Amino acid sequence: MPPRQSLVLSLFTARPQHSVHPRHWLFSRSVSSNPQSFAELASRPSSKYQIYTSQSDSPFLNLSIEHFLLRKTPANSTLLFFYVNRPCVVIGRNQNPWLEADLKLLAAEPASLLNPGGGGPTPLAAGSTVDIVRRRSGGGAVFHDAGNINYCVICPTEDFTRDKHVEMVVEALRRDNPRARVNERHDIVLDQGAYDPERPEPDTGDMHATRYQGNGELPPLKVSGSAYKLTRTRSLHHGTCLLNSPNLKAISRYLKSPGRHVIKARGVDSVRSPVGNVYEGFQPDASSRFQAHVLEAFASRYGLGDDCMSAFQKAKARAEMQHGGGWVCGSLDDSIASLPEIQAGMGELQSPDWIYGQTPQFTLSSHPVMDDERPIPSLPSYFPSSARVFLRVRSGVVESDEISIGGEREVPNNETRGSALDILRGIKVHEVADFFPLLREKSNFGGRGLAAISSWLNAMFGK
């Protein structure tokens, strides 16, 4: 049976200067927020404007909801979606997990990570780990936690620009922090300079300049980065926003790969930037304020009625869907994962073949080679002075390798000469727990050299 519907009268006042018809906002209906209702309303041809928030902290579910909305919503619709993920590192579609993150640190219990809290930050629950997630959009690696909120806007491709909706978010952020602006990379930053009364006041519609822009001595702090996925008819723009994360000092550790000096990758490298929070100290209502301010800016841009916000807040409070003639808003929970399309999307995102197997080709080398002529920083003291290690990896699988100790070089007394060619070919890197037994079985190495090379490979790949 279809879910029972109750009629809720809500007087929506459409703004006459915009093109939305007032009659779309005269009545709203509430329905339970079950998967079938969500799927039907999201794909309904008349649902031109849609606003959702997720109650789940699963990055795999929230990214799969985005993908569902990108594929299933009407081609002429525009929607806004908010969610907060549990601690995770999210890399771009064309990035390398071994280059973008410290995978060993992610797999360990994150005793040093915290949740924001009114009485001060609190440790994560025992047994927690930090997920590594590959999203379907491009861009660089980011760290998510409970002090970071994510927003997503999906619109017709013909209406898309990279600045359009990030400017909308800056407009919202300036309600609480006038230092916010959009930089040349379409990121949101907070200028750190002193207020300059002599600087011309930026136009109220200029989201790219503030009166706090410094002289270069104090670089702006990045609070939000964006990524995009564009199709012929639909465009997705999603971004992060650091509101009050207690883990700012830990972010760089999780996003620092031990193999960054010896791995050379095709694909997209992340741009490192100093980061900060929008709010100073803990703000218990930070997420709600952000959503309310962004929703207000969204409603203003698209001519939605002023009562749109109250319908959205009602949907959040009651964990239900609200809908009218041309719009939908609602609160989504973990039950949405039962939709077959979303279930399939989560399965793909959680698959090692997606997380690791989609990695563009890369090389790992202990010495400069034609593929990577960068000078190599000092290797660990335990690494054999006469050793050479080179791996070429495609789609997470070793395509070729050359490992040697000695060669034409003099071999110290405590090392055993040896060489091996393509002994790791066909090995999926993420499936190797320890390179030592693998090399012992497949090579003629022995002594300290075998243990040292194995330890080095383990360290570079985050084992």
CSV table of C-alpha atoms in Angstrom, one decimal:
chain,number,residue,atom,x,y,z
A,1,MET,CA,0.0,0.0,0.0
A,2,PRO,CA,1.2,3.5,-0.7
A,3,PRO,CA,2.3,5.5,2.4
A,4,ARG,CA,-0.5,7.4,4.2
A,5,GLN,CA,-0.5,11.1,3.3
A,6,SER,CA,-1.5,13.9,5.6
A,7,LEU,CA,-2.3,17.4,4.3
A,8,VAL,CA,-0.4,20.2,5.8
A,9,LEU,CA,-1.4,23.7,4.9
A,10,SER,CA,1.5,26.0,4.4
A,11,LEU,CA,1.3,29.5,2.9
A,12,PHE,CA,4.3,29.9,0.7
A,13,THR,CA,5.0,33.4,-0.6
A,14,ALA,CA,6.7,33.3,-4.0
A,15,ARG,CA,8.9,36.2,-4.8
A,16,PRO,CA,7.4,38.0,-7.8
A,17,GLN,CA,10.8,39.0,-9.4
A,18,HIS,CA,11.6,35.3,-10.0
A,19,SER,CA,10.0,32.9,-12.4
A,20,VAL,CA,8.6,30.3,-10.0
A,21,HIS,CA,4.8,30.4,-10.0
A,22,PRO,CA,3.3,31.3,-6.6
A,23,ARG,CA,0.8,28.4,-6.9
A,24,HIS,CA,3.7,25.9,-6.4
A,25,TRP,CA,4.0,27.1,-2.9
A,26,LEU,CA,0.4,27.2,-1.7
A,27,PHE,CA,0.2,23.7,-0.3
A,28,SER,CA,2.5,21.1,1.0
A,29,ARG,CA,2.0,17.4,1.8
A,30,SER,CA,4.0,15.3,4.3
A,31,VAL,CA,4.8,11.7,3.8
A,32,SER,CA,6.9,9.3,5.7
A,33,SER,CA,10.6,9.3,4.6
A,34,ASN,CA,10.7,5.8,3.3
A,35,PRO,CA,12.8,4.7,0.4
A,36,GLN,CA,9.9,4.3,-2.1
A,37,SER,CA,8.5,7.8,-1.3
A,38,PHE,CA,11.9,9.3,-1.8
A,39,ALA,CA,12.5,7.6,-5.1
A,40,GLU,CA,9.1,8.5,-6.5
A,41,LEU,CA,9.3,12.1,-5.4
A,42,ALA,CA,12.9,12.6,-6.5
A,43,SER,CA,12.2,11.3,-10.0
A,44,ARG,CA,8.7,13.0,-10.4
A,45,PRO,CA,8.8,15.2,-13.5
A,46,SER,CA,7.2,18.1,-11.6
A,47,SER,CA,9.9,18.1,-8.8
A,48,LYS,CA,11.8,21.0,-10.2
A,49,TYR,CA,13.4,22.0,-6.9
A,50,GLN,CA,14.6,19.5,-4.3
A,51,ILE,CA,16.2,19.9,-0.9
A,52,TYR,CA,17.5,17.1,1.2
A,53,THR,CA,19.6,16.4,4.3
A,54,SER,CA,21.0,13.0,5.4
A,55,GLN,CA,20.9,11.7,8.9
A,56,SER,CA,23.5,9.0,8.0
A,57,ASP,CA,27.2,9.5,8.6
A,58,SER,CA,28.2,6.8,6.0
A,59,PRO,CA,30.3,8.3,3.2
A,60,PHE,CA,29.4,5.4,1.0
A,61,LEU,CA,25.7,5.9,1.4
A,62,ASN,CA,25.8,9.7,1.1
A,63,LEU,CA,27.9,9.6,-2.1
A,64,SER,CA,25.5,7.0,-3.5
A,65,ILE,CA,22.5,9.2,-2.7
A,66,GLU,CA,24.3,11.9,-4.7
A,67,HIS,CA,24.8,9.6,-7.6
A,68,PHE,CA,21.2,8.4,-7.5
A,69,LEU,CA,20.0,12.0,-7.5
A,70,LEU,CA,22.3,12.9,-10.4
A,71,ARG,CA,20.9,10.0,-12.5
A,72,LYS,CA,17.3,10.0,-11.5
A,73,THR,CA,16.1,13.6,-11.0
A,74,PRO,CA,14.4,15.4,-13.8
A,75,ALA,CA,16.7,17.0,-16.4
A,76,ASN,CA,15.4,20.5,-15.7
A,77,SER,CA,15.5,20.2,-11.9
A,78,THR,CA,17.9,21.8,-9.4
A,79,LEU,CA,18.6,20.4,-6.0
A,80,LEU,CA,20.5,20.9,-2.8
A,81,PHE,CA,21.7,18.1,-0.5
A,82,PHE,CA,23.5,18.3,2.9
A,83,TYR,CA,25.3,15.5,4.8
A,84,VAL,CA,28.0,15.0,7.4
A,85,ASN,CA,30.3,12.0,7.2
A,86,ARG,CA,32.1,10.0,9.9
A,87,PRO,CA,35.9,10.4,9.8
A,88,CYS,CA,37.2,9.4,6.4
A,89,VAL,CA,39.6,10.4,3.7
A,90,VAL,CA,37.9,11.0,0.3
A,91,ILE,CA,40.0,11.0,-2.8
A,92,GLY,CA,39.1,12.1,-6.3
A,93,ARG,CA,38.0,9.8,-9.1
A,94,ASN,CA,41.5,9.9,-10.8
A,95,GLN,CA,43.7,9.9,-7.7
A,96,ASN,CA,46.1,7.4,-6.1
A,97,PRO,CA,45.3,6.2,-2.6
A,98,TRP,CA,48.9,5.2,-1.9
A,99,LEU,CA,50.0,8.8,-2.8
A,100,GLU,CA,47.2,10.8,-1.2
A,101,ALA,CA,46.9,9.2,2.3
A,102,ASP,CA,48.7,7.3,5.0
A,103,LEU,CA,46.8,4.1,4.6
A,104,LYS,CA,48.5,2.5,7.7
A,105,LEU,CA,47.4,5.4,9.8
A,106,LEU,CA,43.8,5.1,8.4
A,107,ALA,CA,43.6,1.4,9.3
A,108,ALA,CA,44.8,2.0,12.9
A,109,GLU,CA,42.4,2.9,15.6
A,110,PRO,CA,42.3,6.7,15.5
A,111,ALA,CA,42.9,7.4,19.2
A,112,SER,CA,44.1,10.9,18.4
A,113,LEU,CA,40.9,11.9,16.5
A,114,LEU,CA,38.1,13.7,18.2
A,115,ASN,CA,34.4,14.6,17.8
A,116,PRO,CA,33.4,18.2,18.5
A,117,GLY,CA,31.4,18.5,21.7
A,118,GLY,CA,29.9,21.2,24.0
A,119,GLY,CA,32.1,20.2,27.0
A,120,GLY,CA,35.1,20.0,24.7
A,121,PRO,CA,36.1,17.5,22.0
A,122,THR,CA,35.5,13.8,22.8
A,123,PRO,CA,37.4,10.8,21.5
A,124,LEU,CA,35.9,8.6,18.8
A,125,ALA,CA,34.2,5.4,19.8
A,126,ALA,CA,36.6,2.5,20.5
A,127,GLY,CA,37.2,0.4,17.5
A,128,SER,CA,36.6,3.2,15.0
A,129,THR,CA,38.8,3.4,11.9
A,130,VAL,CA,39.0,6.1,9.2
A,131,ASP,CA,37.6,5.0,5.8
A,132,ILE,CA,39.4,5.5,2.5
A,133,VAL,CA,36.8,6.5,-0.1
A,134,ARG,CA,37.1,7.1,-3.8
A,135,ARG,CA,34.3,9.4,-5.0
A,136,ARG,CA,33.0,9.5,-8.6
A,137,SER,CA,33.9,13.2,-9.1
A,138,GLY,CA,37.3,14.6,-9.8
A,139,GLY,CA,39.4,16.9,-7.6
A,140,GLY,CA,41.7,16.3,-4.7
A,141,ALA,CA,41.8,14.4,-1.4
A,142,VAL,CA,39.9,15.8,1.6
A,143,PHE,CA,39.4,14.7,5.2
A,144,HIS,CA,35.9,14.6,6.6
A,145,ASP,CA,34.7,14.4,10.3
A,146,ALA,CA,31.8,15.5,12.4
A,147,GLY,CA,33.0,19.1,12.3
A,148,ASN,CA,32.8,19.3,8.5
A,149,ILE,CA,29.6,19.5,6.5
A,150,ASN,CA,29.2,18.6,2.9
A,151,TYR,CA,26.9,20.3,0.4
A,152,CYS,CA,25.9,19.2,-3.1
A,153,VAL,CA,24.1,21.1,-5.8
A,154,ILE,CA,22.9,19.3,-9.0
A,155,CYS,CA,21.5,21.4,-11.8
A,156,PRO,CA,21.1,21.4,-15.6
A,157,THR,CA,24.5,21.5,-17.3
A,158,GLU,CA,23.4,24.5,-19.3
A,159,ASP,CA,23.0,26.4,-16.0
A,160,PHE,CA,26.3,25.3,-14.5
A,161,THR,CA,29.4,27.3,-13.8
A,162,ARG,CA,32.2,26.5,-11.3
A,163,ASP,CA,31.6,29.7,-9.3
A,164,LYS,CA,27.8,29.9,-9.3
A,165,HIS,CA,27.0,27.8,-6.2
A,166,VAL,CA,30.3,28.3,-4.4
A,167,GLU,CA,29.4,32.0,-4.4
A,168,MET,CA,26.1,31.0,-3.0
A,169,VAL,CA,27.8,29.3,-0.1
A,170,VAL,CA,30.1,32.2,0.5
A,171,GLU,CA,27.1,34.5,0.6
A,172,ALA,CA,25.7,32.2,3.4
A,173,LEU,CA,29.0,32.0,5.3
A,174,ARG,CA,29.4,35.8,5.4
A,175,ARG,CA,26.4,35.9,7.7
A,176,ASP,CA,28.8,34.6,10.4
A,177,ASN,CA,32.2,35.3,9.0
A,178,PRO,CA,32.9,38.3,6.8
A,179,ARG,CA,36.4,37.0,5.9
A,180,ALA,CA,35.0,34.3,3.5
A,181,ARG,CA,35.6,34.6,-0.2
A,182,VAL,CA,36.1,32.5,-3.3
A,183,ASN,CA,39.7,32.2,-4.6
A,184,GLU,CA,41.0,31.6,-8.1
A,185,ARG,CA,40.8,27.8,-7.6
A,186,HIS,CA,37.0,28.0,-6.7
A,187,ASP,CA,37.8,27.1,-3.1
A,188,ILE,CA,36.4,29.0,-0.2
A,189,VAL,CA,39.1,30.7,2.0
A,190,LEU,CA,39.1,33.0,5.0
A,191,ASP,CA,41.4,36.0,4.6
A,192,GLN,CA,43.7,36.4,7.6
A,193,GLY,CA,44.8,40.0,7.2
A,194,ALA,CA,43.7,42.8,9.5
A,195,TYR,CA,40.6,44.8,8.5
A,196,ASP,CA,41.7,47.5,6.1
A,197,PRO,CA,39.3,50.5,6.2
A,198,GLU,CA,41.3,52.1,3.3
A,199,ARG,CA,40.6,49.1,1.0
A,200,PRO,CA,37.6,49.8,-1.2
A,201,GLU,CA,34.5,48.1,0.1
A,202,PRO,CA,33.8,45.2,-2.2
A,203,ASP,CA,30.5,45.2,-3.9
A,204,THR,CA,27.9,43.3,-1.9
A,205,GLY,CA,27.6,40.8,-4.7
A,206,ASP,CA,31.4,40.3,-5.0
A,207,MET,CA,32.2,37.0,-3.4
A,208,HIS,CA,35.8,37.1,-4.5
A,209,ALA,CA,37.2,39.9,-2.4
A,210,THR,CA,37.1,41.1,1.3
A,211,ARG,CA,38.5,44.0,3.3
A,212,TYR,CA,40.7,41.5,5.1
A,213,GLN,CA,43.0,40.4,2.2
A,214,GLY,CA,46.5,40.5,3.6
A,215,ASN,CA,49.8,41.4,2.0
A,216,GLY,CA,50.9,37.8,1.5
A,217,GLU,CA,52.5,37.4,5.0
A,218,LEU,CA,49.3,35.7,6.3
A,219,PRO,CA,48.0,33.3,3.7
A,220,PRO,CA,44.3,32.7,3.7
A,221,LEU,CA,43.0,29.6,5.3
A,222,LYS,CA,41.0,27.1,3.2
A,223,VAL,CA,37.7,26.0,4.7
A,224,SER,CA,36.1,24.5,1.6
A,225,GLY,CA,37.1,22.7,-1.6
A,226,SER,CA,34.9,21.6,-4.5
A,227,ALA,CA,34.7,18.8,-7.0
A,228,TYR,CA,32.5,18.3,-10.0
A,229,LYS,CA,30.9,15.6,-12.2
A,230,LEU,CA,29.4,16.8,-15.5
A,231,THR,CA,27.2,14.8,-17.9
A,232,ARG,CA,25.6,16.0,-21.1
A,233,THR,CA,22.4,17.2,-19.3
A,234,ARG,CA,23.2,17.2,-15.6
A,235,SER,CA,26.1,18.7,-13.5
A,236,LEU,CA,27.0,17.9,-9.9
A,237,HIS,CA,29.0,20.3,-7.7
A,238,HIS,CA,29.8,19.2,-4.2
A,239,GLY,CA,32.0,20.7,-1.6
A,240,THR,CA,33.2,20.4,2.0
A,241,CYS,CA,33.0,23.1,4.6
A,242,LEU,CA,35.1,23.0,7.8
A,243,LEU,CA,32.8,24.5,10.4
A,244,ASN,CA,34.3,23.5,13.8
A,245,SER,CA,36.5,20.4,13.3
A,246,PRO,CA,38.7,19.6,16.3
A,247,ASN,CA,41.0,17.6,14.1
A,248,LEU,CA,42.7,20.4,12.1
A,249,LYS,CA,46.2,19.4,13.3
A,250,ALA,CA,45.6,15.8,12.5
A,251,ILE,CA,44.4,16.3,8.9
A,252,SER,CA,47.9,16.8,7.5
A,253,ARG,CA,49.0,13.5,9.0
A,254,TYR,CA,46.2,11.5,7.4
A,255,LEU,CA,46.8,13.2,4.1
A,256,LYS,CA,50.6,12.7,4.1
A,257,SER,CA,51.6,9.5,2.2
A,258,PRO,CA,54.9,7.9,3.3
A,259,GLY,CA,55.5,7.1,-0.3
A,260,ARG,CA,55.0,10.5,-1.8
A,261,HIS,CA,58.7,11.0,-2.6
A,262,VAL,CA,59.1,7.7,-4.5
A,263,ILE,CA,55.7,7.3,-6.2
A,264,LYS,CA,55.1,9.1,-9.5
A,265,ALA,CA,51.5,8.9,-10.6
A,266,ARG,CA,49.4,9.8,-13.5
A,267,GLY,CA,46.1,11.5,-12.6
A,268,VAL,CA,45.4,14.4,-10.3
A,269,ASP,CA,47.7,15.5,-7.4
A,270,SER,CA,46.1,17.3,-4.5
A,271,VAL,CA,47.1,20.9,-3.8
A,272,ARG,CA,48.2,21.3,-0.2
A,273,SER,CA,46.8,24.4,1.6
A,274,PRO,CA,46.7,25.6,5.2
A,275,VAL,CA,43.2,25.0,6.6
A,276,GLY,CA,40.9,26.6,9.2
A,277,ASN,CA,37.4,26.5,10.6
A,278,VAL,CA,34.6,28.9,9.9
A,279,TYR,CA,33.8,29.2,13.6
A,280,GLU,CA,36.2,29.7,16.5
A,281,GLY,CA,35.6,27.2,19.2
A,282,PHE,CA,32.7,24.8,19.4
A,283,GLN,CA,29.3,26.0,18.1
A,284,PRO,CA,26.6,23.4,18.9
A,285,ASP,CA,24.3,24.8,16.1
A,286,ALA,CA,27.0,25.2,13.5
A,287,SER,CA,25.6,22.6,11.1
A,288,SER,CA,22.0,23.8,11.5
A,289,ARG,CA,23.1,27.5,10.9
A,290,PHE,CA,25.1,26.6,7.9
A,291,GLN,CA,22.2,24.7,6.4
A,292,ALA,CA,19.7,27.4,7.2
A,293,HIS,CA,21.9,30.2,5.7
A,294,VAL,CA,22.8,28.2,2.5
A,295,LEU,CA,19.1,27.2,2.1
A,296,GLU,CA,18.1,30.9,2.3
A,297,ALA,CA,20.7,31.8,-0.3
A,298,PHE,CA,19.5,28.9,-2.5
A,299,ALA,CA,15.9,30.0,-2.1
A,300,SER,CA,16.7,33.5,-3.0
A,301,ARG,CA,18.6,32.5,-6.1
A,302,TYR,CA,15.8,30.3,-7.4
A,303,GLY,CA,12.8,32.3,-6.3
A,304,LEU,CA,11.5,29.8,-3.8
A,305,GLY,CA,9.0,30.9,-1.2
A,306,ASP,CA,10.1,32.2,2.2
A,307,ASP,CA,8.4,29.3,3.9
A,308,CYS,CA,10.6,26.8,2.1
A,309,MET,CA,12.9,26.9,5.1
A,310,SER,CA,10.2,26.1,7.6
A,311,ALA,CA,9.1,23.1,5.4
A,312,PHE,CA,12.7,21.9,5.3
A,313,GLN,CA,13.1,22.3,9.1
A,314,LYS,CA,9.8,20.5,9.7
A,315,ALA,CA,11.0,17.7,7.4
A,316,LYS,CA,14.3,17.5,9.4
A,317,ALA,CA,12.6,17.5,12.8
A,318,ARG,CA,10.0,14.8,11.8
A,319,ALA,CA,12.3,12.7,9.6
A,320,GLU,CA,9.8,13.0,6.8
A,321,MET,CA,9.3,14.2,3.3
A,322,GLN,CA,7.5,17.5,2.4
A,323,HIS,CA,6.4,18.1,-1.1
A,324,GLY,CA,4.3,20.5,-3.2
A,325,GLY,CA,3.4,21.0,-6.8
A,326,GLY,CA,6.9,21.7,-8.0
A,327,TRP,CA,9.2,21.0,-5.1
A,328,VAL,CA,10.4,18.3,-2.6
A,329,CYS,CA,12.3,18.5,0.7
A,330,GLY,CA,13.1,15.8,3.1
A,331,SER,CA,15.3,14.1,5.7
A,332,LEU,CA,16.9,10.8,4.6
A,333,ASP,CA,18.1,8.1,6.9
A,334,ASP,CA,20.0,4.8,6.6
A,335,SER,CA,16.9,3.0,5.3
A,336,ILE,CA,17.5,4.7,1.9
A,337,ALA,CA,20.3,2.2,1.4
A,338,SER,CA,17.6,-0.5,0.7
A,339,LEU,CA,16.9,1.1,-2.7
A,340,PRO,CA,18.5,-1.2,-5.3
A,341,GLU,CA,20.2,1.6,-7.2
A,342,ILE,CA,21.7,3.0,-4.0
A,343,GLN,CA,22.6,-0.4,-2.7
A,344,ALA,CA,24.5,-1.1,-5.9
A,345,GLY,CA,26.2,2.3,-5.7
A,346,MET,CA,27.4,1.6,-2.1
A,347,GLY,CA,28.7,-1.8,-3.1
A,348,GLU,CA,30.7,-0.3,-5.9
A,349,LEU,CA,32.2,2.4,-3.7
A,350,GLN,CA,33.2,-0.1,-1.0
A,351,SER,CA,34.7,-2.6,-3.5
A,352,PRO,CA,38.5,-2.8,-3.4
A,353,ASP,CA,38.3,-3.0,-7.2
A,354,TRP,CA,36.9,0.6,-7.1
A,355,ILE,CA,39.0,2.0,-4.3
A,356,TYR,CA,42.3,0.6,-5.5
A,357,GLY,CA,41.6,-0.9,-8.9
A,358,GLN,CA,40.6,2.4,-10.4
A,359,THR,CA,44.0,3.9,-9.7
A,360,PRO,CA,45.8,5.4,-12.8
A,361,GLN,CA,49.2,4.0,-13.7
A,362,PHE,CA,52.0,4.9,-11.4
A,363,THR,CA,55.6,3.9,-10.6
A,364,LEU,CA,57.4,3.4,-7.3
A,365,SER,CA,61.2,3.7,-7.4
A,366,SER,CA,64.0,3.8,-4.9
A,367,HIS,CA,66.2,5.8,-7.4
A,368,PRO,CA,65.7,8.3,-10.2
A,369,VAL,CA,64.5,6.6,-13.4
A,370,MET,CA,63.2,7.8,-16.8
A,371,ASP,CA,59.6,7.8,-15.5
A,372,ASP,CA,60.5,9.8,-12.4
A,373,GLU,CA,63.7,11.8,-12.5
A,374,ARG,CA,63.1,13.5,-9.2
A,375,PRO,CA,66.0,13.3,-6.7
A,376,ILE,CA,65.2,10.8,-4.0
A,377,PRO,CA,65.4,12.0,-0.4
A,378,SER,CA,67.6,10.0,1.9
A,379,LEU,CA,66.4,6.4,2.2
A,380,PRO,CA,66.0,4.8,5.6
A,381,SER,CA,69.3,3.7,7.2
A,382,TYR,CA,68.2,0.0,7.0
A,383,PHE,CA,67.7,0.2,3.2
A,384,PRO,CA,70.7,-1.7,1.5
A,385,SER,CA,73.0,0.9,0.0
A,386,SER,CA,73.4,-1.3,-3.2
A,387,ALA,CA,69.7,-2.1,-3.6
A,388,ARG,CA,67.4,-0.9,-6.4
A,389,VAL,CA,63.6,-1.3,-6.4
A,390,PHE,CA,61.3,-0.3,-9.3
A,391,LEU,CA,57.6,-1.2,-9.7
A,392,ARG,CA,55.2,-0.2,-12.4
A,393,VAL,CA,51.6,-0.5,-11.3
A,394,ARG,CA,48.4,-0.2,-13.4
A,395,SER,CA,44.9,-0.4,-12.0
A,396,GLY,CA,46.4,-1.4,-8.6
A,397,VAL,CA,48.1,-4.5,-10.2
A,398,VAL,CA,51.9,-4.8,-10.6
A,399,GLU,CA,52.6,-4.7,-14.3
A,400,SER,CA,56.4,-5.0,-14.1
A,401,ASP,CA,59.1,-4.8,-11.5
A,402,GLU,CA,62.9,-5.0,-11.1
A,403,ILE,CA,64.5,-5.5,-7.7
A,404,SER,CA,68.2,-6.0,-7.2
A,405,ILE,CA,70.9,-6.0,-4.5
A,406,GLY,CA,74.3,-5.4,-5.9
A,407,GLY,CA,74.4,-5.6,-9.6
A,408,GLU,CA,77.5,-3.8,-10.8
A,409,ARG,CA,77.8,-2.1,-7.4
A,410,GLU,CA,80.0,-3.4,-4.6
A,411,VAL,CA,78.0,-5.4,-2.1
A,412,PRO,CA,78.7,-4.9,1.6
A,413,ASN,CA,79.6,-8.0,3.6
A,414,ASN,CA,76.2,-8.0,5.4
A,415,GLU,CA,74.2,-8.1,2.2
A,416,THR,CA,73.5,-10.9,-0.2
A,417,ARG,CA,73.7,-10.2,-3.9
A,418,GLY,CA,70.6,-11.0,-5.8
A,419,SER,CA,68.2,-9.8,-8.6
A,420,ALA,CA,64.7,-10.4,-9.6
A,421,LEU,CA,62.7,-9.4,-12.6
A,422,ASP,CA,58.9,-9.3,-12.7
A,423,ILE,CA,58.5,-11.5,-9.7
A,424,LEU,CA,55.6,-9.4,-8.5
A,425,ARG,CA,53.8,-9.2,-11.8
A,426,GLY,CA,50.1,-9.7,-11.4
A,427,ILE,CA,50.0,-9.0,-7.7
A,428,LYS,CA,47.3,-6.7,-6.5
A,429,VAL,CA,49.1,-4.3,-4.2
A,430,HIS,CA,46.2,-3.8,-1.8
A,431,GLU,CA,45.9,-7.6,-1.2
A,432,VAL,CA,49.5,-7.8,0.1
A,433,ALA,CA,49.6,-7.7,3.9
A,434,ASP,CA,53.4,-8.1,4.1
A,435,PHE,CA,55.9,-8.2,1.2
A,436,PHE,CA,58.4,-10.3,3.2
A,437,PRO,CA,56.9,-13.8,2.6
A,438,LEU,CA,56.1,-12.9,-1.0
A,439,LEU,CA,59.7,-11.9,-1.8
A,440,ARG,CA,61.1,-14.8,0.2
A,441,GLU,CA,59.1,-17.2,-1.9
A,442,LYS,CA,59.7,-15.6,-5.3
A,443,SER,CA,63.3,-14.2,-5.1
A,444,ASN,CA,66.8,-15.3,-4.5
A,445,PHE,CA,67.4,-12.6,-1.9
A,446,GLY,CA,68.5,-13.5,1.6
A,447,GLY,CA,69.9,-12.1,4.8
A,448,ARG,CA,69.2,-8.6,5.8
A,449,GLY,CA,68.6,-7.4,2.2
A,450,LEU,CA,65.4,-9.4,1.9
A,451,ALA,CA,64.0,-8.1,5.2
A,452,ALA,CA,65.1,-4.5,4.5
A,453,ILE,CA,63.5,-4.3,1.0
A,454,SER,CA,60.3,-6.0,2.3
A,455,SER,CA,60.1,-3.5,5.2
A,456,TRP,CA,60.7,-0.5,2.8
A,457,LEU,CA,57.9,-1.7,0.4
A,458,ASN,CA,55.6,-2.3,3.4
A,459,ALA,CA,56.3,1.3,4.6
A,460,MET,CA,55.8,2.9,1.2
A,461,PHE,CA,52.5,1.2,0.6
A,462,GLY,CA,51.2,1.7,4.1
A,463,LYS,CA,51.3,-1.9,5.2
